[in-house]
Coordinates of C-alpha atoms in Angstrom, one line a residue:
M1 CA 111.7 -58.7 33.9
R2 CA 108.0 -57.8 33.1
A3 CA 104.3 -59.4 33.5
V4 CA 104.8 -60.5 30.4
D5 CA 107.8 -63.2 31.7
L6 CA 106.7 -64.5 35.1
A7 CA 103.2 -65.5 33.0
I8 CA 104.8 -67.7 31.1
I9 CA 106.9 -69.0 33.3
V10 CA 103.5 -69.7 35.9
L11 CA 101.9 -70.5 32.6
F12 CA 104.5 -73.2 32.3
L13 CA 104.4 -74.8 35.6
V14 CA 101.2 -75.5 35.4
G15 CA 101.2 -76.5 31.6
M16 CA 103.9 -79.2 32.3
P17 CA 101.9 -80.9 34.6
L18 CA 98.7 -80.9 33.4
L19 CA 100.4 -82.5 29.7
G20 CA 102.2 -84.9 31.9
V21 CA 98.3 -85.9 33.1
W22 CA 96.7 -85.5 29.8
I23 CA 99.7 -88.2 28.1
G24 CA 99.4 -90.1 31.3
G25 CA 95.8 -91.5 30.5
R26 CA 94.3 -93.8 32.5
Q27 CA 97.3 -96.8 33.8
R28 CA 96.4 -99.4 33.8
S29 CA 98.5 -102.0 35.5
A30 CA 102.1 -101.7 37.2
T31 CA 104.1 -102.3 34.3
D32 CA 102.5 -99.8 32.7
Y33 CA 102.5 -97.3 35.8
F34 CA 106.8 -98.5 35.8
V35 CA 107.4 -99.7 32.1
S36 CA 104.9 -98.0 30.0
E37 CA 103.7 -101.7 29.0
R38 CA 107.4 -101.6 26.7
R39 CA 105.7 -99.1 23.5
I40 CA 107.2 -96.0 24.0
P41 CA 109.4 -95.3 20.1
W42 CA 112.9 -95.3 20.7
W43 CA 113.5 -91.7 19.7
V44 CA 111.2 -90.5 22.3
V45 CA 113.0 -92.9 24.8
C46 CA 115.9 -91.1 23.6
V47 CA 115.3 -87.3 24.4
S48 CA 113.8 -88.0 28.1
V49 CA 117.1 -89.8 28.0
V50 CA 118.7 -86.5 27.9
S51 CA 116.6 -84.6 29.3
A52 CA 116.6 -86.5 32.0
E53 CA 120.5 -86.9 32.2
T54 CA 120.7 -83.1 31.5
S55 CA 119.0 -81.3 34.2
T56 CA 119.5 -77.6 35.3
L57 CA 122.6 -78.7 36.3
T58 CA 123.7 -78.6 32.8
V59 CA 122.4 -75.5 32.5
L60 CA 123.3 -73.2 35.1
S61 CA 126.4 -74.0 34.7
V62 CA 127.9 -74.8 31.7
P63 CA 128.4 -71.8 30.5
T64 CA 129.7 -71.2 33.7
I65 CA 132.5 -74.3 33.2
A66 CA 133.2 -72.1 30.0
Y67 CA 133.4 -68.5 31.1
G68 CA 135.8 -69.6 33.8
G69 CA 137.9 -72.0 31.6
S70 CA 137.3 -73.0 27.9
M71 CA 135.3 -75.8 25.9
T72 CA 137.3 -78.4 27.6
F73 CA 133.8 -79.7 28.9
L74 CA 132.9 -81.4 25.7
S75 CA 136.0 -83.9 25.6
L76 CA 134.0 -85.3 28.9
A77 CA 131.0 -85.4 26.3
V78 CA 133.2 -87.5 24.1
G79 CA 133.9 -90.0 26.2
Y80 CA 130.0 -90.3 27.6
L81 CA 129.4 -91.9 24.0
L82 CA 131.8 -94.3 24.1
G83 CA 130.6 -95.7 27.2
R84 CA 127.0 -95.7 26.1
V85 CA 128.5 -97.8 23.3
V86 CA 129.5 -100.5 25.5
V87 CA 126.5 -100.1 27.7
S88 CA 123.9 -100.6 24.7
F89 CA 125.9 -103.9 23.9
V90 CA 127.1 -105.6 26.9
L91 CA 123.7 -104.8 29.8
L92 CA 121.1 -104.2 28.0
P93 CA 120.7 -106.9 25.6
R94 CA 120.2 -108.5 29.6
Y95 CA 117.8 -106.0 30.2
V96 CA 115.6 -105.7 27.6
A97 CA 115.8 -109.9 26.4
G98 CA 115.1 -110.4 30.0
D99 CA 112.0 -108.7 30.8
L100 CA 113.3 -107.1 33.8
V101 CA 111.3 -104.2 35.8
T102 CA 114.4 -102.7 37.0
A103 CA 118.2 -103.6 36.7
Y104 CA 119.2 -104.6 40.4
G105 CA 117.2 -107.3 38.7
F106 CA 120.2 -108.6 37.0
L107 CA 122.0 -109.0 40.2
G108 CA 119.5 -110.9 42.2
E109 CA 119.7 -113.4 38.9
R110 CA 123.4 -113.5 39.3
F111 CA 124.3 -113.3 42.4
G112 CA 120.5 -113.3 44.5
G113 CA 118.8 -111.1 46.4
G114 CA 121.4 -109.5 49.3
L115 CA 123.5 -107.4 45.8
R116 CA 119.9 -106.9 44.3
G117 CA 118.9 -105.4 47.5
T118 CA 122.5 -103.5 49.3
A119 CA 122.2 -101.7 45.0
S120 CA 118.6 -100.6 44.7
V121 CA 119.9 -99.0 48.2
T122 CA 123.0 -97.6 47.2
F123 CA 121.3 -96.1 43.8
L124 CA 118.6 -94.5 46.3
V125 CA 120.4 -93.1 48.3
T126 CA 123.0 -91.7 45.5
R127 CA 120.1 -90.8 43.2
L128 CA 118.4 -88.6 46.5
L129 CA 121.5 -86.6 46.3
A130 CA 122.0 -86.4 43.3
D131 CA 118.7 -84.4 42.4
G132 CA 118.6 -82.9 45.9
L133 CA 121.3 -81.1 44.2
R134 CA 119.5 -80.9 40.4
L135 CA 116.6 -79.3 42.7
F136 CA 118.0 -76.8 44.5
A137 CA 119.3 -75.7 40.6
T138 CA 116.6 -75.3 39.6
A139 CA 115.4 -73.0 42.6
I140 CA 118.5 -70.2 41.4
P141 CA 117.2 -68.6 38.1
V142 CA 113.2 -69.3 40.6
K143 CA 115.3 -66.6 42.5
V144 CA 116.8 -64.6 41.1
V145 CA 112.7 -64.0 38.8
L146 CA 111.1 -63.7 42.6
A147 CA 114.1 -60.9 43.5
A148 CA 113.1 -59.0 40.3
Y149 CA 110.3 -58.2 41.4
G150 CA 110.9 -57.9 45.4
V151 CA 110.2 -60.2 46.4
D152 CA 112.6 -62.5 48.7
A153 CA 111.6 -65.6 48.7
S154 CA 113.3 -69.0 50.4
Y155 CA 115.3 -71.7 48.9
W156 CA 113.0 -73.9 51.4
A157 CA 109.7 -72.2 49.5
I158 CA 110.7 -72.2 46.6
V159 CA 112.1 -75.8 45.8
V160 CA 108.4 -77.1 48.0
V161 CA 106.6 -75.8 44.7
L162 CA 108.7 -76.9 42.1
G163 CA 108.0 -80.5 44.2
L164 CA 104.6 -79.9 43.7
A165 CA 104.8 -79.4 40.3
M166 CA 107.0 -82.4 39.2
V167 CA 105.2 -84.8 42.0
V168 CA 101.7 -84.7 40.0
Y169 CA 102.1 -86.4 36.0
S170 CA 104.7 -88.3 37.2
F171 CA 101.3 -89.7 40.2
L172 CA 99.2 -89.8 37.5
G173 CA 100.9 -90.6 34.4
G174 CA 103.3 -92.7 35.0
V175 CA 106.7 -93.4 33.1
R176 CA 104.5 -92.7 30.3
A177 CA 104.0 -89.4 30.3
V178 CA 107.1 -88.7 32.2
V179 CA 108.6 -89.4 29.2
W180 CA 106.7 -87.5 26.8
V181 CA 107.2 -84.5 28.8
D182 CA 111.0 -84.8 28.9
A183 CA 111.1 -84.7 25.2
V184 CA 108.8 -81.9 25.3
Q185 CA 110.3 -79.9 27.5
M186 CA 113.9 -80.5 26.1
L187 CA 112.8 -78.8 22.9
W188 CA 111.3 -76.3 25.1
Y189 CA 114.8 -75.4 26.7
V190 CA 117.3 -76.1 23.2
L191 CA 114.6 -73.4 21.6
G192 CA 115.5 -71.0 24.9
A193 CA 119.5 -71.3 24.6
V194 CA 119.4 -71.0 20.6
A195 CA 117.0 -67.8 21.4
V196 CA 119.3 -66.7 23.9
I197 CA 123.0 -66.9 21.5
V198 CA 120.6 -64.6 18.6
V199 CA 120.2 -62.7 21.6
L200 CA 124.2 -62.0 23.4
A201 CA 125.5 -62.0 19.4
G202 CA 123.5 -58.9 18.7
K203 CA 125.2 -57.0 22.5
L204 CA 129.1 -58.1 21.3
P205 CA 131.6 -55.5 21.2
A206 CA 134.4 -55.4 18.6
G207 CA 137.2 -58.3 18.1
W208 CA 135.3 -60.3 20.2
F209 CA 135.8 -63.7 18.9
P210 CA 140.2 -63.1 17.9
A211 CA 140.1 -61.7 22.1
A212 CA 138.4 -64.9 22.7
A213 CA 140.3 -67.4 20.8
E214 CA 143.3 -65.2 21.9
A215 CA 142.4 -66.4 25.7
G216 CA 141.6 -70.0 24.2
K217 CA 138.5 -70.7 25.1
F218 CA 137.0 -72.8 21.8
Q219 CA 139.9 -75.4 23.4
V220 CA 138.4 -78.8 23.6
F221 CA 140.9 -81.0 23.7
D222 CA 143.6 -80.3 27.2
L223 CA 146.8 -82.6 25.9
A224 CA 148.5 -80.3 28.4
A225 CA 146.8 -80.8 31.7
N226 CA 147.7 -83.3 34.2
P227 CA 145.3 -86.1 33.7
L228 CA 145.1 -86.9 37.4
T229 CA 144.3 -84.0 38.7
S230 CA 142.1 -82.2 35.8
P231 CA 138.6 -83.4 35.6
Y232 CA 139.7 -81.9 31.3
A233 CA 142.2 -83.9 30.2
I234 CA 141.9 -86.1 27.2
V235 CA 142.5 -89.2 29.5
T236 CA 140.9 -88.6 31.8
A237 CA 137.7 -87.1 29.9
L238 CA 137.9 -90.2 27.5
V239 CA 138.5 -93.3 30.2
G240 CA 137.3 -91.9 32.4
G241 CA 133.9 -90.5 30.6
A242 CA 132.9 -93.4 29.2
V243 CA 133.8 -96.0 32.3
L244 CA 131.2 -92.3 33.9
S245 CA 128.4 -93.1 31.4
M246 CA 128.7 -96.9 31.8
A247 CA 128.2 -96.5 35.0
S248 CA 124.8 -93.5 34.8
H249 CA 123.3 -94.8 32.1
G250 CA 123.8 -98.8 32.8
A251 CA 123.6 -99.8 36.6
D252 CA 121.5 -95.9 37.3
Q253 CA 117.9 -96.6 37.0
L254 CA 117.1 -93.5 36.1
I255 CA 117.6 -94.6 32.9
V256 CA 117.6 -97.6 32.8
Q257 CA 114.0 -97.1 33.3
R258 CA 113.0 -95.1 30.0
L259 CA 115.3 -97.8 27.7
M260 CA 113.1 -100.8 29.1
A261 CA 110.4 -98.8 27.9
T262 CA 111.1 -99.6 24.5
R263 CA 109.7 -102.1 22.1
D264 CA 112.5 -104.6 22.2
V265 CA 116.7 -104.4 22.8
R266 CA 117.8 -103.2 19.2
A267 CA 115.2 -100.1 19.7
A268 CA 117.1 -99.1 23.0
Q269 CA 120.9 -99.7 21.7
K270 CA 119.4 -97.6 19.0
A271 CA 118.0 -94.7 21.8
L272 CA 121.3 -94.9 24.1
I273 CA 123.5 -94.4 21.3
A274 CA 121.5 -91.9 19.9
S275 CA 121.2 -90.1 22.6
G276 CA 125.4 -90.3 23.2
V277 CA 125.5 -87.6 20.6
V278 CA 122.0 -85.2 20.9
V279 CA 123.9 -85.0 24.0
I280 CA 127.4 -83.8 22.3
L281 CA 125.5 -81.5 20.2
Q282 CA 123.7 -80.6 23.4
F283 CA 126.8 -79.5 25.4
G284 CA 128.2 -77.6 22.4
L285 CA 124.6 -75.1 22.9
F286 CA 126.4 -74.5 26.2
L287 CA 128.8 -74.5 26.1
V288 CA 129.2 -71.5 23.2
I289 CA 127.1 -69.8 25.8
G290 CA 129.4 -69.2 28.2
V291 CA 132.5 -68.3 26.1
L292 CA 129.6 -65.4 24.4
L293 CA 128.6 -64.6 28.2
W294 CA 132.7 -63.9 28.8
A295 CA 132.8 -62.2 25.5
F296 CA 129.5 -59.8 27.0
Y297 CA 130.9 -59.2 30.3
R298 CA 134.9 -58.8 29.6
G299 CA 135.9 -62.2 31.5
A300 CA 134.8 -60.0 34.9
N301 CA 134.4 -61.9 37.5
P302 CA 130.8 -63.1 39.3
I303 CA 131.8 -62.6 42.4
T304 CA 133.9 -59.5 42.7
D305 CA 132.7 -58.2 39.9
L306 CA 129.1 -58.9 38.8
K307 CA 128.3 -59.4 43.2
L308 CA 126.2 -62.3 42.6
N309 CA 126.6 -65.0 45.3
T310 CA 128.1 -67.9 42.8
A311 CA 129.4 -68.0 40.1
D312 CA 126.1 -70.4 39.0
E313 CA 123.9 -67.5 38.9
L314 CA 125.3 -65.5 35.9
F315 CA 123.4 -67.1 33.5
A316 CA 120.3 -67.2 35.3
S317 CA 121.5 -63.2 35.8
F318 CA 121.8 -62.4 32.6
I319 CA 118.5 -63.5 31.7
V320 CA 116.5 -61.2 34.3
N321 CA 118.3 -58.5 33.2
D322 CA 119.4 -58.7 29.6
M323 CA 117.2 -60.5 27.8
P324 CA 114.0 -59.3 25.8
S325 CA 110.6 -59.1 27.9
G326 CA 109.2 -62.5 27.1
L327 CA 112.0 -64.0 26.0
S328 CA 113.7 -64.0 29.5
G329 CA 110.2 -66.0 30.9
F330 CA 110.3 -67.9 27.7
V331 CA 114.6 -69.2 28.8
I332 CA 113.7 -69.8 32.4
A333 CA 110.1 -71.9 31.8
G334 CA 113.7 -74.1 29.2
I335 CA 115.4 -74.1 32.4
L336 CA 112.3 -74.7 34.3
A337 CA 111.7 -77.9 32.0
A338 CA 115.4 -79.2 32.1
A339 CA 114.7 -79.4 35.7
L340 CA 112.0 -80.9 36.3
S341 CA 112.9 -84.3 34.2
S342 CA 111.4 -86.6 36.1
S343 CA 113.6 -89.8 39.2
L344 CA 110.4 -90.0 41.2
G345 CA 109.4 -92.6 38.6
A346 CA 112.6 -94.5 38.8
L347 CA 112.8 -94.3 43.0
A348 CA 110.1 -95.9 43.5
S349 CA 109.7 -98.9 40.8
S350 CA 113.4 -99.5 42.8
T351 CA 111.7 -99.7 46.0
V352 CA 108.9 -101.2 45.2
T353 CA 110.1 -104.2 42.5
D354 CA 114.0 -104.4 44.8
L355 CA 113.4 -104.0 48.8
V356 CA 109.3 -104.2 48.3
Q357 CA 108.8 -107.2 47.8
R358 CA 112.0 -108.2 49.7
V359 CA 110.3 -107.4 53.2
V360 CA 107.1 -108.2 52.2
R361 CA 108.7 -112.0 51.5
R362 CA 105.6 -112.1 49.0
P363 CA 105.0 -111.3 46.1
L364 CA 102.6 -109.0 45.4
S365 CA 99.2 -108.9 42.9
D366 CA 99.8 -106.5 39.9
A367 CA 97.1 -104.3 42.1
E368 CA 99.5 -104.1 45.5
L369 CA 102.6 -103.0 43.1
F370 CA 100.7 -100.1 41.4
R371 CA 99.6 -98.4 44.7
Q372 CA 103.1 -99.3 46.5
G373 CA 104.5 -97.5 43.4
R374 CA 101.9 -94.1 43.3
I375 CA 102.7 -94.5 47.8
W376 CA 106.8 -94.1 46.6
T377 CA 106.1 -91.7 44.1
V378 CA 104.9 -89.3 47.2
V379 CA 107.0 -90.4 50.0
W380 CA 110.2 -89.9 47.3
A381 CA 108.7 -86.6 46.2
G382 CA 109.3 -85.2 50.0
L383 CA 112.1 -86.4 50.6
L384 CA 113.5 -84.7 47.3
V385 CA 112.2 -81.5 48.6
V386 CA 113.8 -81.9 52.0
C387 CA 117.4 -82.7 50.3
A388 CA 116.8 -79.7 48.0
G389 CA 116.6 -77.3 51.1
L390 CA 119.1 -79.3 52.8
F391 CA 121.5 -78.2 49.8
A392 CA 120.6 -74.2 49.3
S393 CA 121.3 -74.5 52.9
F394 CA 125.0 -76.0 52.9
T395 CA 126.3 -75.6 49.7
G396 CA 129.0 -72.9 49.2
R397 CA 130.5 -71.2 46.2
G398 CA 133.6 -74.1 45.8
N399 CA 133.4 -75.9 41.9
P400 CA 130.5 -75.3 39.5
I401 CA 126.7 -77.1 40.6
V402 CA 127.2 -79.7 38.3
E403 CA 129.9 -80.8 39.1
Q404 CA 129.0 -81.6 42.9
G405 CA 126.8 -83.5 41.4
L406 CA 128.6 -85.9 39.2
S407 CA 131.0 -86.2 42.4
I408 CA 128.3 -87.0 44.0
A409 CA 127.5 -90.2 41.4
G410 CA 131.4 -90.2 42.4
F411 CA 130.8 -92.0 45.9
T412 CA 128.6 -94.9 44.5
Y413 CA 128.4 -95.4 41.0
G414 CA 132.0 -97.6 40.6
A415 CA 130.5 -99.8 43.3
L416 CA 127.1 -100.1 41.1
L417 CA 129.0 -100.9 37.3
G418 CA 131.3 -103.0 39.5
A419 CA 128.6 -105.1 40.6
F420 CA 127.5 -105.6 37.4
L421 CA 130.8 -106.6 36.0
L422 CA 131.6 -108.4 38.9
G423 CA 128.9 -111.0 37.4
L424 CA 130.1 -110.9 34.8
L425 CA 134.0 -111.1 34.2
F426 CA 133.8 -113.7 37.6
K427 CA 132.1 -117.0 36.5
R428 CA 132.9 -118.4 40.3
A429 CA 132.2 -114.3 42.6
R430 CA 129.4 -115.5 44.8
Q431 CA 127.4 -112.8 46.6
D432 CA 129.2 -112.7 49.0
D433 CA 132.0 -111.5 47.7
A434 CA 130.3 -108.9 45.3
I435 CA 128.6 -107.8 49.0
V436 CA 132.2 -107.3 50.5
A437 CA 133.9 -106.0 46.5
F438 CA 130.6 -103.1 47.5
G439 CA 131.1 -102.5 50.5
E440 CA 134.4 -102.1 50.7
T441 CA 134.9 -99.7 47.2
V442 CA 132.3 -97.6 49.3
I443 CA 134.6 -96.6 51.5
L444 CA 136.8 -96.1 49.8
M445 CA 135.3 -93.8 47.6
A446 CA 134.4 -92.1 50.8
F447 CA 138.1 -91.6 52.0
V448 CA 139.6 -90.2 48.1
I449 CA 136.4 -87.9 47.6
L450 CA 135.5 -86.9 51.3
G451 CA 139.2 -86.6 52.2
V452 CA 139.0 -88.9 54.6
K453 CA 142.1 -89.0 56.9
F454 CA 144.2 -90.2 60.0
V455 CA 146.9 -87.3 61.5
G456 CA 148.6 -86.9 65.1
P457 CA 150.5 -89.1 66.8
D458 CA 147.6 -91.1 67.7
A459 CA 146.1 -91.5 64.4
V460 CA 143.2 -89.3 65.0
L461 CA 140.0 -89.3 62.1
T462 CA 139.1 -86.3 59.8
I463 CA 137.3 -85.8 57.6
D464 CA 136.7 -83.6 54.8
F465 CA 133.7 -82.7 54.4
S466 CA 134.0 -80.0 52.3
A467 CA 136.5 -81.5 50.3
A468 CA 133.2 -82.9 48.3
T469 CA 131.7 -79.6 47.0
T470 CA 135.3 -77.1 46.7
G471 CA 138.0 -77.8 44.7
S472 CA 140.3 -78.7 47.1
K473 CA 139.7 -83.0 46.1
P474 CA 143.6 -84.7 44.7
L475 CA 141.7 -86.4 42.5
A476 CA 139.8 -85.3 39.3
Y477 CA 136.9 -86.2 39.6
P478 CA 135.8 -88.6 36.3
W479 CA 138.5 -91.0 37.8
Y480 CA 136.2 -91.6 40.5
T481 CA 134.2 -94.4 38.3
P482 CA 137.0 -96.1 37.1
L483 CA 138.7 -96.5 40.6
G484 CA 135.9 -97.4 41.8
V485 CA 135.1 -100.3 39.8
L486 CA 138.7 -101.7 39.8
A487 CA 138.6 -101.8 43.7
T488 CA 135.6 -103.3 43.2
L489 CA 136.5 -106.2 40.8
L490 CA 140.0 -106.3 42.5
V491 CA 138.3 -107.5 45.5
G492 CA 135.6 -109.6 44.2
G493 CA 138.1 -111.0 42.1
L494 CA 140.8 -111.9 44.3
L495 CA 137.3 -113.7 46.4
S496 CA 135.6 -115.5 44.3
L497 CA 139.9 -117.4 44.2
R498 CA 137.8 -119.3 47.1
H499 CA 135.6 -121.2 44.9
K500 CA 136.1 -123.9 42.9
D501 CA 132.6 -124.6 40.7
D502 CA 131.2 -121.7 38.5
A503 CA 128.7 -120.2 41.2
P504 CA 125.0 -121.1 40.7
P505 CA 122.0 -118.4 39.6
G506 CA 121.3 -116.4 42.3
V507 CA 119.2 -118.1 44.4
E508 CA 115.8 -114.8 45.7
P509 CA 113.7 -115.0 42.6
T510 CA 113.4 -111.4 40.5
T511 CA 110.3 -109.3 40.1
R512 CA 109.3 -108.7 36.6
A513 CA 106.9 -107.7 34.5
A514 CA 104.2 -108.3 33.8

């Protein structure tokens, strides 16, 4: 790494927030701040959705999956596409046509404010954990870059700087700035990935392709693996991936907020389905990089042979040490671009419209909603930095961080999606039924993911917290969301049988776009 690389990275960290402020312009209302008055073109939203779900976890960790295994992760992306198609025709019409600000407004209309608040809090906690891990992942290549210059910066210091860069344009530019900056940043990191492939292609040993093929590196569909324990077995990837995508793109405000910024239902549907196709191509790009890295390093163990702290540092190490000057800085900036897709607007909008208005027990004026949105944008930025710092302190050498991030989603995604489906499929279900089912599912998933069990003659409760970040889980992570959905529907459906008549609409009004 040379001074020119560092200059490119600094220019990016300064320039992206300024670009966001310029694009966002002057925010005129809460609706403008939260959903950009529904004027963003569908293709921009499509790119923003891909950028929002990609993150540094994808850029750094997906190549690691191919390096240590094969390209079977791509089959999961096929499942993601199937799930998006379902969301496009089942849930999106109720959000966009319903003129809602958050996805959880639908739950308020169907069940009442109690479940709406429960779902919103669940989203906030899950998003805090997932994006805290995402911010920590971003600090990994930055730390490698600084170490190349002899600077031993702590992860805490790095995540604070990254958090400041993220909050600037989210605070001043609202969702319009976030979506358009997402589009620019995706173009940047895709071009960076292409540059890596070009450089790697010129450094590979003779006969690398037959060797990779013989090692099974190009395998996409795994028909032989155990579908219960292997995350990329064909059934697991397609079914689990589809249901996971239904939750992440139909019940997670991070994605739903972007889709609701389009002009109408048809535009939102085009944006969501097209994003599934783009994600497949993008995952393929990063998996190819992983295979090329395997050939370049001749399959060396990243920790014992290459002396890295974690396998997830492999890609960043190549960029810093083996990419030409100038290109190295451009690619590192691209990795940062994948991380700076902000969730702060989604966190703020859900907090204000789903929780604050419920607490104050009166309709807030547009000016109050706008002010509260900016306040909570800053609050959530601070919490994300703290969460990322804690992950840096405690994350071990378990599974690739992209799998850890998907495991975090498994705690609550099933309950969230299950609540939406319960409202659609069981007409008799009331709010109490849904809340009980929701809570039971979250507890169940804690038992499954954290390895909670009772041991000994006195049935002492033990919790294996390491199971959340290592490979010791008895069930493959793509099954977490389907299991949670089934548990929610089973409990909520059985409870709904107590009632003779269909449930009335939710008793509390929902917050709609102005």
